[in-house]
């Protein structure tokens, strides 16, 4: 089974081809290309949706061509001009992409004339930034119609959960998943593939968002997560982490009875802390910033550990899957790993390159949905195909 997947939910345009080998129950990444827009969004301090949409539109054709370079094509297939016309209508909403696609299709030896040998096209249907999601969805519908390949609609968060399948292809359930990214902080119970129940989530900012906002307060560019991580690590490695400036930050929702999170108070506390330190010391130097980053990360880790501990009081889980961009963070990985060992739960996390958004995880989620018979498959001739739209707030509870 071979799947071509497309991801455009935020600021990464990514296309992959991933195989599943039934006999050995293994997944293999055949091809993957990714274009990150971080340099473009830096100037805005975060992802700017209309700009993200534009960039996806400009990059997606080139990424597809690169991804398909070494993929065999189905030489028996030819798409007539009438099929192209029909396919083309799905690009109506994407002006520049439509013009570029028309130009490429006009050349007889274009890659668009070679139907790749893939069984399905998987597309991220949400959650995410709607203008960005639309580019991927429109393009996927165009390709699906042009090549007559069925489409599978995939939830981006299910993609993040599936990102661990390259480490371990069989998951022991019940599993608990902690999803920590720039847009989400969710604790999810998984009793089997395709059955997700959100046990708790953030009431305001996501963890990654808090990292980004704190970095911004300290004067660093978007995305601030890696920078904060580096500063906190500096304190751990080069000092005995003594509290030089009497810095204390709150551990929000630590003693709440539910499993929800809240990080906007932590960010505000950093804002006041910076104001007070500047008043007291007449400056905010790198040493102080490093200590703030350190204390912020300690607070985040304490909250994560407390919520995980609270969760396992109610039910026993065999596996803990932590996914999303923030699990690229080595300190959090270590803290969670120690916690999991102590509590006798197998801890799975994606490799760093699969932690942040990518199309590989979308293909993995599509494979899983096919294997376990719950895939949302849309054939180009189906009535439902036309009606399929992305949804910016598609919850895991509604798979
Ligand atoms: O999953 P992702 O790529 O995009 C979303 O779906 O949101 O996550 C991006 C987030 C950003 O907030 C970024 O600052 C954070 O992940 N991040 C990190 C690290 N690397 C990326 N946060 C903390 N430590 C890191 N090393
Ligand atoms: Zn994501």
XYZ file of C-alpha atoms and ligand atoms in Angstrom:
426
model
C 0.000 0.000 0.000
C 1.420 3.374 -1.035
C 0.106 6.779 0.035
C 0.931 10.257 -1.227
C 0.248 12.812 1.516
C -0.056 16.586 1.661
C 0.178 18.846 4.732
C -0.498 22.609 4.683
C -2.249 23.315 7.999
C 0.152 25.946 9.331
C 3.531 27.225 8.144
C 5.027 24.069 6.653
C 4.232 22.861 3.150
C 5.062 19.187 3.030
C 4.494 16.266 0.668
C 5.468 12.644 1.252
C 5.107 9.143 -0.124
C 4.906 6.422 2.527
C 4.515 2.649 2.055
C 3.005 0.053 4.354
C 4.206 -3.518 4.178
C 1.503 -5.784 5.548
C 3.567 -8.934 6.089
C 6.212 -7.252 8.194
C 3.811 -4.598 9.527
C 6.270 -1.824 8.755
C 6.081 1.661 7.317
C 8.658 3.037 4.945
C 9.156 6.666 3.943
C 9.840 6.554 0.210
C 10.033 10.273 -0.428
C 9.562 13.467 1.594
C 9.956 17.170 0.924
C 9.205 20.096 3.156
C 9.290 23.842 2.855
C 9.236 25.836 6.072
C 7.975 29.410 6.044
C 9.577 30.313 9.366
C 11.832 32.971 7.840
C 8.825 34.703 6.313
C 6.705 34.667 9.473
C 9.539 35.783 11.757
C 8.879 39.422 10.935
C 5.258 39.143 12.121
C 6.162 37.372 15.371
C 3.871 34.468 14.455
C 2.167 32.790 11.522
C 0.183 35.207 9.392
C -2.627 33.159 7.723
C -2.947 34.963 4.375
C 0.824 34.984 3.952
C 0.937 31.269 4.839
C -1.711 30.572 2.205
C 0.278 32.462 -0.424
C 3.487 30.607 0.379
C 1.792 27.192 0.286
C 0.412 28.094 -3.142
C 3.821 29.133 -4.419
C 5.655 26.046 -3.132
C 3.288 23.131 -3.446
C 3.790 22.311 -7.153
C 7.584 22.313 -6.868
C 7.441 20.121 -3.770
C 5.172 17.646 -5.531
C 7.463 17.427 -8.537
C 10.475 16.814 -6.269
C 8.596 14.215 -4.227
C 7.501 12.284 -7.303
C 10.897 12.321 -9.039
C 11.748 8.723 -8.167
C 8.220 7.376 -7.887
C 7.163 5.058 -10.711
C 4.219 6.203 -12.762
C 1.269 4.325 -14.139
C 1.968 4.469 -17.861
C -1.453 3.125 -18.816
C -3.148 6.234 -17.454
C -3.874 9.328 -19.535
C -6.082 12.172 -18.374
C -8.173 13.778 -21.063
C -8.586 17.521 -21.331
C -12.131 17.206 -20.032
C -10.821 15.517 -16.877
C -8.288 18.295 -16.546
C -11.076 20.887 -16.876
C -13.028 19.192 -14.100
C -9.960 18.822 -11.898
C -9.027 22.394 -12.527
C -12.241 23.709 -11.040
C -10.983 22.693 -7.618
C -8.249 25.305 -7.932
C -10.690 28.196 -8.433
C -10.074 29.517 -4.922
C -6.285 29.530 -5.400
C -5.557 32.104 -8.095
C -1.771 31.969 -8.350
C -1.608 28.209 -7.940
C -4.195 27.857 -10.706
C -2.131 29.925 -13.132
C 1.069 28.030 -12.299
C -0.657 24.668 -12.645
C -2.099 25.630 -16.027
C 1.333 26.618 -17.258
C 2.936 23.387 -16.112
C 0.135 21.244 -17.504
C 0.509 22.961 -20.902
C 3.890 21.303 -21.340
C 3.415 17.805 -22.751
C 6.252 16.245 -20.732
C 5.141 17.786 -17.441
C 5.069 15.537 -14.362
C 1.346 16.281 -14.087
C 0.783 14.037 -17.119
C 2.331 11.068 -15.316
C -0.019 9.459 -12.842
C 2.105 8.243 -9.920
C 1.650 4.645 -8.762
C 0.048 5.450 -5.426
C -3.122 3.946 -3.974
C -4.437 6.992 -2.130
C -3.825 10.692 -1.603
C -4.043 11.732 2.071
C -4.801 15.339 2.895
C -4.835 17.287 6.173
C -8.442 18.475 6.521
C -7.939 20.277 9.862
C -7.474 21.560 12.473
C -5.307 24.458 11.378
C -5.411 27.831 9.687
C -8.319 27.667 7.243
C -6.751 29.713 4.424
C -3.692 27.436 4.633
C -5.745 24.227 4.810
C -7.687 25.289 1.713
C -4.560 25.316 -0.454
C -3.765 21.697 0.406
C -7.373 20.548 0.096
C -7.932 22.282 -3.270
C -4.685 20.903 -4.629
C -5.404 17.393 -3.331
C -8.848 17.432 -4.950
C -7.271 18.630 -8.198
C -4.747 15.764 -8.189
C -7.291 13.200 -7.074
C -9.581 14.125 -9.973
C -6.785 14.454 -12.534
C -5.292 11.073 -11.737
C -8.417 9.330 -10.473
C -6.875 8.442 -7.112
C -9.150 8.328 -4.017
C -8.656 10.945 -1.328
C -8.411 10.312 2.433
C -9.276 13.176 4.783
C -6.939 13.236 7.796
C -7.104 15.063 11.109
C -3.812 16.875 11.762
C -3.747 15.868 15.457
C -4.267 12.225 14.533
C -1.285 12.775 12.270
C 0.807 13.956 15.236
C -0.241 10.867 17.236
C 0.668 8.616 14.283
C 4.112 10.203 14.001
C 5.444 7.607 16.491
C 4.614 4.666 14.210
C 8.052 4.758 12.607
C 9.468 3.938 16.087
C 6.915 1.247 16.917
C 4.302 0.035 14.473
C 2.042 -1.716 16.994
C 0.672 0.333 19.869
C -0.537 -1.241 23.109
C -3.859 0.250 24.187
C -5.284 1.935 26.136
C -2.882 4.708 25.278
C -2.678 8.226 26.589
C -1.502 10.955 24.267
C -0.194 14.370 25.192
C -0.231 16.652 22.167
C 1.909 19.743 22.585
C 2.331 22.073 19.645
C 2.079 25.730 18.717
C -1.683 25.512 18.345
C -2.688 22.683 20.692
C -2.247 21.272 24.177
C -4.427 18.210 24.585
C -4.528 15.091 26.720
C -6.218 12.355 24.730
C -7.364 8.865 25.657
C -7.028 6.311 22.864
C -8.719 2.960 23.418
C -8.133 1.815 19.853
C -7.092 3.421 16.588
C -9.759 5.871 15.438
C -11.326 6.294 18.883
C -10.155 9.440 20.644
C -11.473 11.186 23.703
C -10.051 14.534 24.769
C -9.621 14.386 28.559
C -8.195 17.859 28.977
C -6.931 20.766 26.949
C -5.654 24.281 27.304
C -8.155 26.939 28.218
C -6.095 29.632 26.536
C -2.574 29.470 25.061
C -0.994 26.237 23.834
C 2.385 25.237 25.305
C 4.259 26.064 22.100
C 2.454 29.385 21.932
C 3.578 30.145 25.502
C 7.191 29.319 24.552
C 6.886 31.610 21.527
C 5.320 34.475 23.509
C 7.847 34.264 26.354
C 10.668 34.274 23.798
C 9.148 37.362 22.244
C 8.951 39.125 25.625
C 12.660 38.356 26.042
C 13.369 39.810 22.601
C 13.720 36.683 20.454
C 12.201 35.840 17.097
C 9.409 33.396 16.242
C 9.400 30.439 16.812
C 10.884 30.932 20.254
C 10.675 27.358 21.552
C 14.173 26.270 20.513
C 15.691 29.531 21.816
C 14.071 29.227 25.270
C 15.167 25.585 25.379
C 18.759 26.593 24.612
C 18.820 29.292 27.305
C 17.333 27.026 29.961
C 19.814 24.316 29.041
C 22.662 26.779 29.465
C 21.641 27.329 33.096
C 21.356 23.590 33.741
C 24.754 22.849 32.239
C 26.797 25.826 33.395
C 25.480 26.745 36.816
C 24.124 24.772 39.721
C 20.804 26.433 38.853
C 20.870 28.452 42.086
C 18.204 31.098 42.068
C 20.347 34.166 41.596
C 17.605 36.717 40.960
C 14.869 35.297 43.165
C 12.796 34.401 40.116
C 9.598 32.462 40.716
C 6.894 31.716 38.189
C 3.472 30.166 38.853
C 2.564 26.550 37.988
C -0.888 27.197 36.501
C -3.773 24.746 37.140
C -1.508 22.497 39.170
C -4.071 21.800 41.851
C -7.210 22.000 39.744
C -9.370 18.919 39.887
C -9.727 18.628 36.077
C -7.164 17.819 33.386
C -7.229 21.195 31.646
C -4.207 23.436 31.171
C -3.744 27.189 31.096
C -0.583 28.977 29.995
C -1.567 32.570 29.403
C -1.130 33.391 33.119
C 2.407 32.045 32.983
C 3.190 34.287 30.030
C 1.714 37.310 31.852
C 3.767 36.428 34.930
C 6.903 36.565 32.740
C 5.826 39.973 31.485
C 5.537 41.337 35.058
C 8.730 39.598 36.097
C 10.645 41.314 33.289
C 9.174 44.679 34.317
C 10.164 44.130 37.972
C 13.678 42.917 37.153
C 14.278 45.901 34.900
C 13.135 48.188 37.688
C 15.331 46.506 40.272
C 18.513 46.031 38.221
C 18.046 48.799 35.632
C 18.704 46.221 32.927
C 17.672 42.841 31.581
C 20.859 41.110 30.551
C 21.442 37.684 28.983
C 22.134 36.052 32.344
C 18.751 37.168 33.671
C 17.042 36.059 30.481
C 18.619 32.623 30.782
C 17.294 32.303 34.331
C 13.803 33.352 33.238
C 13.846 30.761 30.426
C 15.037 28.135 32.904
C 12.300 28.909 35.444
C 9.668 29.024 32.681
C 10.685 25.580 31.447
C 10.702 24.194 34.993
C 7.152 25.517 35.461
C 5.996 23.907 32.183
C 7.600 20.591 33.165
C 5.979 20.633 36.628
C 2.551 21.239 35.104
C 2.998 18.446 32.546
C 4.126 15.946 35.213
C 1.257 16.886 37.552
C -1.382 16.521 34.832
C -0.002 13.173 33.671
C 0.020 11.939 37.261
C -3.557 13.073 37.753
C -4.620 11.328 34.539
C -3.233 7.930 35.497
C -5.030 8.072 38.855
C -8.291 7.469 36.975
C -7.151 4.755 34.593
C -4.169 2.606 33.748
C -2.557 3.181 30.347
C -0.042 0.927 28.604
C 1.452 3.584 26.359
C 2.110 7.309 26.536
C 2.461 9.043 23.165
C 3.768 12.589 23.345
C 3.738 14.373 19.998
C 3.699 17.858 18.441
C 6.427 20.446 17.859
C 7.231 21.019 21.547
C 8.421 17.424 22.052
C 11.458 18.380 19.988
C 12.525 19.785 23.399
C 15.218 17.569 24.969
C 14.570 18.598 28.574
C 10.838 17.842 28.356
C 11.667 14.524 26.665
C 13.907 13.608 29.554
C 11.463 14.711 32.262
C 8.607 12.773 30.638
C 10.805 9.755 30.072
C 11.732 9.620 33.795
C 8.073 10.066 34.738
C 6.976 7.256 32.381
C 9.601 4.856 33.680
C 8.563 5.541 37.260
C 4.938 4.903 36.374
C 5.611 1.864 34.223
C 4.200 3.265 30.984
C 5.915 2.853 27.634
C 6.813 6.352 26.406
C 6.765 6.908 22.639
C 7.780 10.116 20.918
C 8.578 10.990 17.316
C 12.106 11.748 16.163
C 12.823 15.512 16.184
C 12.160 15.920 12.454
C 8.747 14.253 12.794
C 7.790 16.256 15.919
C 7.071 19.442 13.979
C 4.528 19.504 11.153
C 5.213 17.198 8.211
C 3.359 15.124 5.617
C 4.880 11.787 6.697
C 2.677 11.708 9.800
C -0.387 12.424 7.633
C 0.388 9.403 5.439
C 0.949 7.267 8.558
C -2.458 8.294 9.953
C -4.067 7.419 6.598
C -2.409 3.981 6.568
C -3.647 3.326 10.103
C -7.183 4.402 9.210
C -7.171 2.051 6.194
C -5.722 -0.869 8.145
C -8.317 -0.434 10.894
C -11.142 0.233 8.536
C -12.252 3.699 9.526
C -10.664 5.797 6.766
C -12.732 8.646 5.345
C -12.246 7.806 1.664
C -13.594 10.081 -1.082
C -13.597 8.993 -4.709
C -13.514 11.805 -7.287
C -16.919 10.764 -8.634
C -18.619 10.644 -5.221
C -21.161 13.307 -4.378
C -19.394 13.743 -1.027
C -16.076 14.473 -2.748
C -17.310 17.832 -3.959
C -18.636 18.741 -0.507
C -15.449 17.859 1.333
C -14.044 21.052 2.861
C -11.287 21.647 5.392
C -12.293 22.546 8.935
C -10.078 24.825 11.027
C -11.384 23.467 14.341
C -11.849 19.760 13.569
C -11.584 18.077 16.983
C -10.159 14.605 17.611
C -13.454 13.858 19.383
C -15.138 13.968 15.951
C -13.068 11.501 13.942
O 3.619 20.994 15.766
P 4.222 22.274 15.306
O 5.308 22.231 14.279
O 3.154 23.235 14.719
C 1.849 23.313 15.163
O 1.020 22.478 14.720
O 1.627 24.202 16.003
O 4.750 23.023 16.624
C 5.418 24.264 16.579
C 5.710 24.729 18.005
C 6.199 26.170 18.099
O 5.458 26.838 19.082
C 7.658 26.016 18.510
O 8.157 27.107 19.287
C 7.616 24.749 19.327
O 6.726 23.907 18.599
N 8.945 24.132 19.443
C 9.583 23.970 20.631
C 10.848 23.401 20.328
N 10.921 23.217 18.975
C 9.750 23.672 18.451
N 9.208 24.266 21.872
C 10.069 23.992 22.870
N 11.299 23.461 22.674
C 11.726 23.139 21.429
N 12.933 22.592 21.263
Zn 1.059 20.433 14.219
